[in-house]
Tab-separated table of C-alpha atoms and ligand atoms in Angstrom:
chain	number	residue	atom	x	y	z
A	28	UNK	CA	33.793	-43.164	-105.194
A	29	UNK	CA	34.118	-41.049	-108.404
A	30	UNK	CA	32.485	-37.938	-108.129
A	31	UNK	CA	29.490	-37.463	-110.465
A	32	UNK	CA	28.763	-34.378	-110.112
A	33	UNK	CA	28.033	-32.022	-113.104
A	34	UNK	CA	26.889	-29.166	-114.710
A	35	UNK	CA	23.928	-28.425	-117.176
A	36	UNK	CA	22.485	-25.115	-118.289
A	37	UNK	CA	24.057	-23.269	-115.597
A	38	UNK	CA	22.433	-26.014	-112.950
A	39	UNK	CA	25.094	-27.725	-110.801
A	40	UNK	CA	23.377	-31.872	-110.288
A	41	UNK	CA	24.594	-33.596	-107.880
A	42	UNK	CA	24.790	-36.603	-110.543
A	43	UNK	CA	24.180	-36.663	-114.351
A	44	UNK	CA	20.373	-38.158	-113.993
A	45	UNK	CA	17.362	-36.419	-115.078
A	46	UNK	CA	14.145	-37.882	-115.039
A	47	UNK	CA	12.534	-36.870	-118.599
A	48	UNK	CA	8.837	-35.622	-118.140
A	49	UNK	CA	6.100	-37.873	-118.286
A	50	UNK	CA	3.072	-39.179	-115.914
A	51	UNK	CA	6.599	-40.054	-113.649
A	52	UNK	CA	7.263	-36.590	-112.956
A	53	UNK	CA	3.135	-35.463	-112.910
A	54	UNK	CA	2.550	-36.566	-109.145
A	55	UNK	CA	3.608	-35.153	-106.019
A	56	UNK	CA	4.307	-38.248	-104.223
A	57	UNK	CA	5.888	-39.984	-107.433
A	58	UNK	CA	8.551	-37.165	-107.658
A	59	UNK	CA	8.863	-37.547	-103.805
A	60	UNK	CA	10.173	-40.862	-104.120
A	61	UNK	CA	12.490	-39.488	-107.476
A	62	UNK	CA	14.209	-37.422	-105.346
A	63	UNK	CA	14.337	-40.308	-102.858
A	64	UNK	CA	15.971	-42.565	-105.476
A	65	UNK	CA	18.775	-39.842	-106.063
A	66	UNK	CA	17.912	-38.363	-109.231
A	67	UNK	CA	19.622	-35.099	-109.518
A	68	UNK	CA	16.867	-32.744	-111.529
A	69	UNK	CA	12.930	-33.582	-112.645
A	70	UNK	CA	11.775	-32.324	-116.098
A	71	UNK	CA	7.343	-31.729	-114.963
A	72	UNK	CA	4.945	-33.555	-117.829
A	73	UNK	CA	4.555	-30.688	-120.729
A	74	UNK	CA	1.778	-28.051	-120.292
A	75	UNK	CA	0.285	-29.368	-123.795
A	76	UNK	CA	-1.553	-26.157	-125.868
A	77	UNK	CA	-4.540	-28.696	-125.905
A	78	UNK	CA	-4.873	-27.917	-121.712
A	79	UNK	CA	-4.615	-24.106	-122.841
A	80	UNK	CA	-7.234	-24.545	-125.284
A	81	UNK	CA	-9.872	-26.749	-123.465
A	82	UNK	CA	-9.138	-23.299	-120.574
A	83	UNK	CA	-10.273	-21.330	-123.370
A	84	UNK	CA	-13.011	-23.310	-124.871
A	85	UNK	CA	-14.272	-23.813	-121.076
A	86	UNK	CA	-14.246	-19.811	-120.353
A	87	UNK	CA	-16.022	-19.025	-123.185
A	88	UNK	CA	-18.688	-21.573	-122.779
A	89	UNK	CA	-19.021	-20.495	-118.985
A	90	UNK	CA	-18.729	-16.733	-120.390
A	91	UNK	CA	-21.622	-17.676	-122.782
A	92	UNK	CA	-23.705	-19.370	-119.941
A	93	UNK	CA	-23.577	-16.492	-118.176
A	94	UNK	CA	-23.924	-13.997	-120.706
A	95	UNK	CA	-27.322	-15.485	-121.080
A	96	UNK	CA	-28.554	-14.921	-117.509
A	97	UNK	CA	-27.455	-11.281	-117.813
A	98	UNK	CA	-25.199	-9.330	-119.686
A	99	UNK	CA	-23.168	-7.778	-116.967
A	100	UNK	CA	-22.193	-10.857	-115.160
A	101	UNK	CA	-19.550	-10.840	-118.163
A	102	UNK	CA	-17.401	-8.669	-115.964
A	103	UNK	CA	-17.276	-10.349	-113.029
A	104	UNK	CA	-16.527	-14.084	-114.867
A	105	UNK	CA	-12.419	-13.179	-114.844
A	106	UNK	CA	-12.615	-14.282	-111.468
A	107	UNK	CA	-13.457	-18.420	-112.399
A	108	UNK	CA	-11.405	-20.662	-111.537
A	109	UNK	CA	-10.867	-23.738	-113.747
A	110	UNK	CA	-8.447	-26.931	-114.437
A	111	UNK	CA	-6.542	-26.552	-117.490
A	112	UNK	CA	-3.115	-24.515	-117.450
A	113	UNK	CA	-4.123	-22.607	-114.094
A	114	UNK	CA	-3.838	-25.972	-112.509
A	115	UNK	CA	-1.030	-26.697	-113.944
A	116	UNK	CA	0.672	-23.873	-113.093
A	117	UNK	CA	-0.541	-24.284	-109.401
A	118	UNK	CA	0.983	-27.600	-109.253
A	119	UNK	CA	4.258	-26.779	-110.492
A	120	UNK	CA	4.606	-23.944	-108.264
A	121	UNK	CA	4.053	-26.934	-105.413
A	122	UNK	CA	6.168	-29.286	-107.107
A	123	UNK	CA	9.190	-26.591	-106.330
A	124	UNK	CA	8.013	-25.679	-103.203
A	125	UNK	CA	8.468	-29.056	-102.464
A	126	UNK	CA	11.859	-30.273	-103.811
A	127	UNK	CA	15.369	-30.223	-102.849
A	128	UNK	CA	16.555	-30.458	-106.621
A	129	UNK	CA	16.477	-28.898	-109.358
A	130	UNK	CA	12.784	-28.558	-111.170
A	131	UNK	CA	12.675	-27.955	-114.791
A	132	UNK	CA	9.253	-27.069	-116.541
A	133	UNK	CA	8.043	-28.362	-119.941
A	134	UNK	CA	5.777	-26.799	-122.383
A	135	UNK	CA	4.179	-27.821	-125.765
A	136	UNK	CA	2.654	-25.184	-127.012
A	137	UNK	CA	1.745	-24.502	-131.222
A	138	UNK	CA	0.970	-20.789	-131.616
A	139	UNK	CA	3.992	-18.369	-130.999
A	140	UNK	CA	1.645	-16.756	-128.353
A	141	UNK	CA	1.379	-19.820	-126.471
A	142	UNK	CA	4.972	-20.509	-125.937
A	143	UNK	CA	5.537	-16.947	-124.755
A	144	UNK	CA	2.609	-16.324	-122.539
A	145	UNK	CA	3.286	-19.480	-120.965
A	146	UNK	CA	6.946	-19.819	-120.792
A	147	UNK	CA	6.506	-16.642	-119.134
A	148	UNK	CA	4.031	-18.016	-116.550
A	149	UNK	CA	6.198	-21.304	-116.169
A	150	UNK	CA	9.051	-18.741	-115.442
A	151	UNK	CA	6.916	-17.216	-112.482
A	152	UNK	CA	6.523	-20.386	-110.490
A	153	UNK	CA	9.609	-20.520	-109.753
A	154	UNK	CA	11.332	-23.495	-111.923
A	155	UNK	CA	14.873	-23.451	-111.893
A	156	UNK	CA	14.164	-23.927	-115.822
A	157	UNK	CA	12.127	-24.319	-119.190
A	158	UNK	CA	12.420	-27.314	-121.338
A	159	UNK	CA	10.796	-26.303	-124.766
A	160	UNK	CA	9.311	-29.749	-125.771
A	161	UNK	CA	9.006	-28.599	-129.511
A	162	UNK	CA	7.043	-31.663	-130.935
A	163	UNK	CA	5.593	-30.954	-133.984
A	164	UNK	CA	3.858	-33.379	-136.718
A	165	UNK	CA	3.894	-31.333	-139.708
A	166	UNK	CA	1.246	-32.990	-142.319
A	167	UNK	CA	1.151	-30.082	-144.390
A	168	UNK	CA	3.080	-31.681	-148.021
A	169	UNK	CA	3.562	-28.268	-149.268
A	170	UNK	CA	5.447	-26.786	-145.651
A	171	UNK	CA	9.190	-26.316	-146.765
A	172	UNK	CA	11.804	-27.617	-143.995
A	173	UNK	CA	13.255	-24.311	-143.983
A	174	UNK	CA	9.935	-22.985	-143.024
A	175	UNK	CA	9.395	-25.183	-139.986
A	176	UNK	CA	12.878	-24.644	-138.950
A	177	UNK	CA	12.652	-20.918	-139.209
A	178	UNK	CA	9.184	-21.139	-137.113
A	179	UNK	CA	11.617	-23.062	-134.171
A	180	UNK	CA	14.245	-20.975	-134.186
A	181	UNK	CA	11.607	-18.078	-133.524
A	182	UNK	CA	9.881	-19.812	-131.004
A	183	UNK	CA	13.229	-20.583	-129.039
A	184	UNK	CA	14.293	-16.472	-129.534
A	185	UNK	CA	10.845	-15.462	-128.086
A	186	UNK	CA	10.991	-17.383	-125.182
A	187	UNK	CA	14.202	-16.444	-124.345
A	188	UNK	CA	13.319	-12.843	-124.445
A	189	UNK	CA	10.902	-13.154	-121.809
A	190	UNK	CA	12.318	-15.530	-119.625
A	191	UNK	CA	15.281	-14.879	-117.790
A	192	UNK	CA	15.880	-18.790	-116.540
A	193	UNK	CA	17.720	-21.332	-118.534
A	194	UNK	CA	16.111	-22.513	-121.271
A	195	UNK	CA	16.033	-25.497	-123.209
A	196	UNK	CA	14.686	-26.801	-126.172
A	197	UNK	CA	13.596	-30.898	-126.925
A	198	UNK	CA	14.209	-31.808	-130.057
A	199	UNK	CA	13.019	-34.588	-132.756
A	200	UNK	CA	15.675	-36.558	-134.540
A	201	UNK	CA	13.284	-35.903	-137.868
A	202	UNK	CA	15.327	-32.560	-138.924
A	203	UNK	CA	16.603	-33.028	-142.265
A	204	UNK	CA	20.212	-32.058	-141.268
A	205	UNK	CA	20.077	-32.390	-137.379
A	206	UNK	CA	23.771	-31.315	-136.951
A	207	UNK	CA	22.975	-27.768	-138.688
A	208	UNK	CA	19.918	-27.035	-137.325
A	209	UNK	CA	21.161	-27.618	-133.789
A	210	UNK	CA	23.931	-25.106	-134.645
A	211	UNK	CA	21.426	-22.614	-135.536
A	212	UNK	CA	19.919	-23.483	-132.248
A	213	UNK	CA	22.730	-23.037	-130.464
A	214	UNK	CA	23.705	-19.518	-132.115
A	215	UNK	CA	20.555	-18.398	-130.127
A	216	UNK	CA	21.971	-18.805	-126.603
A	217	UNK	CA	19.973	-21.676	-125.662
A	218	UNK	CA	21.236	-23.442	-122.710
A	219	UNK	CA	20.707	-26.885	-123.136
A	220	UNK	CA	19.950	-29.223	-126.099
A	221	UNK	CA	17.943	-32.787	-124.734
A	222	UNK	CA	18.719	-34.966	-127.872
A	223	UNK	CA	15.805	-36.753	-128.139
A	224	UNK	CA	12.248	-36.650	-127.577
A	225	UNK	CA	10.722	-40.076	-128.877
A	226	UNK	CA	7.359	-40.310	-130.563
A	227	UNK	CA	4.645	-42.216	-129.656
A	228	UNK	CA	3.367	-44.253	-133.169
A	229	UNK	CA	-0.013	-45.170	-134.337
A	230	UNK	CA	-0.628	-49.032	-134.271
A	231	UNK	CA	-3.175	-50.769	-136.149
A	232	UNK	CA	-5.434	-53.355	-134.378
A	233	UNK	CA	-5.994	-56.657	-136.708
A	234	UNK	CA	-9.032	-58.077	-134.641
A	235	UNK	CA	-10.970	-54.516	-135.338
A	236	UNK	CA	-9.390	-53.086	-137.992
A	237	UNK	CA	-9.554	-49.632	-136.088
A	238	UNK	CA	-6.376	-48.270	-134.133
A	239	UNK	CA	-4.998	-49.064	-130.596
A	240	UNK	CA	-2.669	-47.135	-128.294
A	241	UNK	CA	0.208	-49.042	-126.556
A	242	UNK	CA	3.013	-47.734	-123.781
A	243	UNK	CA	5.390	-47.038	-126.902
A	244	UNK	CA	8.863	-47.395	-124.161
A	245	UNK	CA	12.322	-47.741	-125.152
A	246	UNK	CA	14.333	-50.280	-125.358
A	247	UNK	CA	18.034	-50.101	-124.080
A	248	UNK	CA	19.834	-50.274	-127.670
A	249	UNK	CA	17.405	-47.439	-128.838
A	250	UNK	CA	20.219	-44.890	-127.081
A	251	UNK	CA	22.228	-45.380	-129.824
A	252	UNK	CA	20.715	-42.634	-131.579
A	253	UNK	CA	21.374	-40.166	-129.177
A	254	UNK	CA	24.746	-41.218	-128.771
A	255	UNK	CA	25.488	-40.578	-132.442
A	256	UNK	CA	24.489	-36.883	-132.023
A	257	UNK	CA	25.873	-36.385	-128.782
A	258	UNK	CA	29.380	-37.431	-129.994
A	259	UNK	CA	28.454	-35.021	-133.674
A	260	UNK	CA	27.783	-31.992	-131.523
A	261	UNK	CA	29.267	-32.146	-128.374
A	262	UNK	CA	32.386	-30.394	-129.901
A	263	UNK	CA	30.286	-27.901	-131.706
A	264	UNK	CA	27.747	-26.230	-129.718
A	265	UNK	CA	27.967	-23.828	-126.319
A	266	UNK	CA	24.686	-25.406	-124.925
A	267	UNK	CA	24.933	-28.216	-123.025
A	268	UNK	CA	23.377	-31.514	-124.587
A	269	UNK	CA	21.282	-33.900	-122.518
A	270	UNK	CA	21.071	-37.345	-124.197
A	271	UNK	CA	17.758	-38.587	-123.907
A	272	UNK	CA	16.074	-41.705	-125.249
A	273	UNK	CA	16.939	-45.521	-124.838
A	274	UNK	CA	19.273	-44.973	-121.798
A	275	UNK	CA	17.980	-47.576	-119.451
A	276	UNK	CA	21.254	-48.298	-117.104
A	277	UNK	CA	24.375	-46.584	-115.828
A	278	UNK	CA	26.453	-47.886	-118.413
A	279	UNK	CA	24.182	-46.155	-121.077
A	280	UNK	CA	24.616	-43.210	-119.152
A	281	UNK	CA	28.065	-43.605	-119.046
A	282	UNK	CA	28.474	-43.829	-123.019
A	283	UNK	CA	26.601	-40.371	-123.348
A	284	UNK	CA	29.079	-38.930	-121.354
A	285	UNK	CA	31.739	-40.223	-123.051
A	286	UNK	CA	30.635	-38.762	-126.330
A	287	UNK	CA	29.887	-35.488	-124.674
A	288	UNK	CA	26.599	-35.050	-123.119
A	289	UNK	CA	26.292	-33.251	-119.470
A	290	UNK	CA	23.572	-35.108	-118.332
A	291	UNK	CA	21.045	-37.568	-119.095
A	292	UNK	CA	17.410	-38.016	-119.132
A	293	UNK	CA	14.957	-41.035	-118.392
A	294	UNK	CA	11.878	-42.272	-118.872
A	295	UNK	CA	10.686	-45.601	-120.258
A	296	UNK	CA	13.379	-47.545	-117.615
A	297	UNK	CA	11.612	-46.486	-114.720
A	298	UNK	CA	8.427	-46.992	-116.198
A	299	UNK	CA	9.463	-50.580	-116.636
A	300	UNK	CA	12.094	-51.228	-113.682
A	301	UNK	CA	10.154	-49.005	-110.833
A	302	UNK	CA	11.743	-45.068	-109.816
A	303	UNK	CA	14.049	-46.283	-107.649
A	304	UNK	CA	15.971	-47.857	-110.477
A	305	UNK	CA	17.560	-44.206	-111.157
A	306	UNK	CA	19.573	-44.834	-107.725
A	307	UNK	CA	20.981	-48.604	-109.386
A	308	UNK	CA	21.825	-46.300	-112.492
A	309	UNK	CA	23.673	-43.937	-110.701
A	310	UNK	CA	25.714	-46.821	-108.911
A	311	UNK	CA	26.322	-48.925	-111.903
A	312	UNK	CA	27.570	-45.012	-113.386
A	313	UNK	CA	29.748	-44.449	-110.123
A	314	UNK	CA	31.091	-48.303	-110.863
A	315	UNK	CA	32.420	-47.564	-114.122
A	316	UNK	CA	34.194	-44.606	-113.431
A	317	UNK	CA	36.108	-45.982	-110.531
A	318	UNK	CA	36.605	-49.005	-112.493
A	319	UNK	CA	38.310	-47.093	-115.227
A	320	UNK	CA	40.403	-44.691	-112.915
A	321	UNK	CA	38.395	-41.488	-113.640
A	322	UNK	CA	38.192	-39.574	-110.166
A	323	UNK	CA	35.289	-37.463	-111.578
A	324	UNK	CA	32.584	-37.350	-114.546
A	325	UNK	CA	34.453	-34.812	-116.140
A	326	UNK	CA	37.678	-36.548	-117.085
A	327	UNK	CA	35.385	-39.157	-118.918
A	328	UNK	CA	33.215	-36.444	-120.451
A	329	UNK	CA	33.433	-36.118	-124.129
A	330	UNK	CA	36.576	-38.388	-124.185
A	331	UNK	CA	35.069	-40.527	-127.166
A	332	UNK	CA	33.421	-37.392	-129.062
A	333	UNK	CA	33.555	-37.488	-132.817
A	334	UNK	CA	36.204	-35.193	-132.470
A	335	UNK	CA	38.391	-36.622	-129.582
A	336	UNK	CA	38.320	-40.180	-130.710
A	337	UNK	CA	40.721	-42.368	-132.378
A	338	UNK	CA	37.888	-43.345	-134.526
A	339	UNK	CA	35.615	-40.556	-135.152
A	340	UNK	CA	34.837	-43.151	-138.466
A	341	UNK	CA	32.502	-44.458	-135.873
A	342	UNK	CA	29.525	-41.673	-136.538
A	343	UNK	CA	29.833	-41.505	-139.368
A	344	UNK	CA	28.661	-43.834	-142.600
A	345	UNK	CA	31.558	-45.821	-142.420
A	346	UNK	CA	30.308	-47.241	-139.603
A	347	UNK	CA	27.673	-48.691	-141.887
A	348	UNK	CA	29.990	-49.631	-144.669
A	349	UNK	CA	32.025	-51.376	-142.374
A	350	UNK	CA	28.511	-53.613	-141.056
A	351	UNK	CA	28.296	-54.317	-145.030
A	352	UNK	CA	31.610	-55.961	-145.137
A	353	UNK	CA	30.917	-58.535	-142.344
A	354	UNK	CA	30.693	-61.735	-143.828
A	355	UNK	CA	27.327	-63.012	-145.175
A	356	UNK	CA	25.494	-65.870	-142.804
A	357	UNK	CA	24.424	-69.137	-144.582
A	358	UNK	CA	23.650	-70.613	-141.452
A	359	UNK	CA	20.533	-68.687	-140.356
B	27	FMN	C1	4.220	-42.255	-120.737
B	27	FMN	C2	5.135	-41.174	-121.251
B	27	FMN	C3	4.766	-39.843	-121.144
B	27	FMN	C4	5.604	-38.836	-121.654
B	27	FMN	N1	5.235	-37.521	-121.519
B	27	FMN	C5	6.074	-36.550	-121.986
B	27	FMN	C6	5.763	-35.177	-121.831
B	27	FMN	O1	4.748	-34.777	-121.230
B	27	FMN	N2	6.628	-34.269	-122.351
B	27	FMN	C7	7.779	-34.621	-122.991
B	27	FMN	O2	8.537	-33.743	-123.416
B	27	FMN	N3	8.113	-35.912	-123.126
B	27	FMN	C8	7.299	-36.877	-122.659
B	27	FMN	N4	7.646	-38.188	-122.783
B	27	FMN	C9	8.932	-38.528	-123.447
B	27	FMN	C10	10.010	-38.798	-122.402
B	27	FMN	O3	10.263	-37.661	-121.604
B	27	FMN	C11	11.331	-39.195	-123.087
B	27	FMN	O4	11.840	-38.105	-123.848
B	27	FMN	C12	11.172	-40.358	-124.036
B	27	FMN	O5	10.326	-41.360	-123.487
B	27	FMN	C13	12.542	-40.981	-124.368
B	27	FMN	O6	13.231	-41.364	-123.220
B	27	FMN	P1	13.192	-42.893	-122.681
B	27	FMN	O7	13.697	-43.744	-123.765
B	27	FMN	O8	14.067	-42.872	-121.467
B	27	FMN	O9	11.764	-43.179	-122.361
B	27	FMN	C14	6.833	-39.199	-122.275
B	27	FMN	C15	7.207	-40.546	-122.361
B	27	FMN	C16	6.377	-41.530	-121.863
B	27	FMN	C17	6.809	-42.972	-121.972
């Protein structure tokens, strides 16, 4: 069998599958039975800034409380002990205690304080690395691009000042010019590029006329987008990319590494197919390789990148020019 081993932000994986964070990766037992399955790494749920500020909305009401019994107990409060990003960080530190693999941490943050404070603590329970989940919703009309873009860049410099674990950063596809702002990513040392995160969107409920929230999963062709960047940049940037998004079998996975990915993460296929799906991945990956002669993942990695392919025509818009010249259908 073709070995699948590889290699992502200075991480050797036993195989190229990651499981992306979400309520999957948020439960001791659940990533128990990852690992079982044969996933190579787990990316923890994000530490969300929300969780830091309930913590500090919580201390200062119990600060407050107690401040009103009697002055000096304010001294002695430091010592509470509440849910919020402590427990978080308590978990995580069992999480690695308890796993063979690889554990990679995830935080959200907003303010520039945030991410470093808490990279920092991430960093100190012992995760093999940080996954910056930079996920932000910019409603302000008059916030320039190169604004936002400047404020990630600084974020990703920051963190990597105080850290000294690889770091990550996971991305939106919604950058005006992906392919240069990843650049300018990658010109900061960042290890490892996960290509994409994938929004949840607001849905409106007829019967009510108010708002509902549905599991917003992926569907298998929706890898295509990450497959278009991962072909684009693969030639061009040091970090290593990690295709997420839409990559429901091992063939998907397979087609990421062709175009130049290291690994690949997953999410809404084992929400929908069970955990133990990652292990049919991996075999349907492990398949294709031997079918195709490739001893190992890296002969077939980045064989089909923008650059390396016969038809690097494929990423780009004549792709879509060639879709426009397909004969119109009367018969529909
Ligand atoms: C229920 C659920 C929870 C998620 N929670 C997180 C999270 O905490 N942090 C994060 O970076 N991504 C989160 N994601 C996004 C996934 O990690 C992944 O990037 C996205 O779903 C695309 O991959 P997929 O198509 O394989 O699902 C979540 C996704 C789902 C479906």
């Amino acid at each position: 069998m073709a070995d699948l081993s590889t290699g992502y932000m200075g991480l050797e994986l036993k195989n190229p599958f990651i499981v992306g964070a979400s309520s999957l990766t948020s439960d001791l037992n659940t990533l128990d039975r990852i690992e079982s399955a044969g996933a190579a790494a787990v990316v923890i749920k994000s530490l969300f800034e929300e969780q830091v500020a309930l913590e500090a909305h919580v201390l200062q009401e119990e600060l407050t409380r107690y401040n009103d019994l009697h002055a000096e107990m304010v001294s002695v409060m430091p010592t509470l002990r509440h849910g919020g990003p402590e427990k978080h960080l308590y978990w995580v530190e069992r999480a690695v205690r308890q796993m063979d693999i690889p554990v990679i941490a995830s935080l959200n943050a907003v303010g520039i304080d945030t991410w470093v404070e808490y990279s920092k603590k991430l960093a100190g329970t012992g995760v093999d690395g940080i996954e910056l989940n930079i996920y932000s919703l910019p409603l302000e009309s008059d916030l320039h691009s190169e604004t936002i873009e400047a404020d990630h860049i600084d974020i990703v410099e920051r963190v990597k000042e105080v850290v000294d674990i690889p770091v990550s950063v996971k991305l939106s596809p919604f950058y005006t010019n992906p392919v240069n702002f990843i650049r300018v990513l990658d010109a900061t040392g960042i290890d490892g590029i996960v290509m994409f995160n994938r929004f949840m969107q607001p849905e409106i409920d007829l019967s009510d006329l108010g708002f509902m929230y549905v599991n917003d999963y992926s569907s298998p062709n929706d890898h295509r987008l990450a497959l278009r960047f991962a072909g684009i940049l693969s030639d061009l940037v040091q970090a290593d990319i990690c295709a997420s998004g839409g990559i429901h079998s091992g063939e998907d996975a397979a087609r990421m590494i062709l175009a130049g990915a290291s690994c690949i993460q997953t999410a809404s296929a084992l929400y929908k197919n069970g955990v133990d799906h990652i292990g049919k991945m991996e075999g349907e990956l492990a398949t294709f390789l031997d079918n195709k002669g490739f001893s190992n993942l890296s002969e077939a990695k980045g064989m089909l990148s923008m650059r390396r392919s016969k038809d690097p025509e494929a990423y780009s818009r004549a792709h879509y020019m060639r879709m426009l010249r397909i004969p119109v259908r009367t018969d529909l």
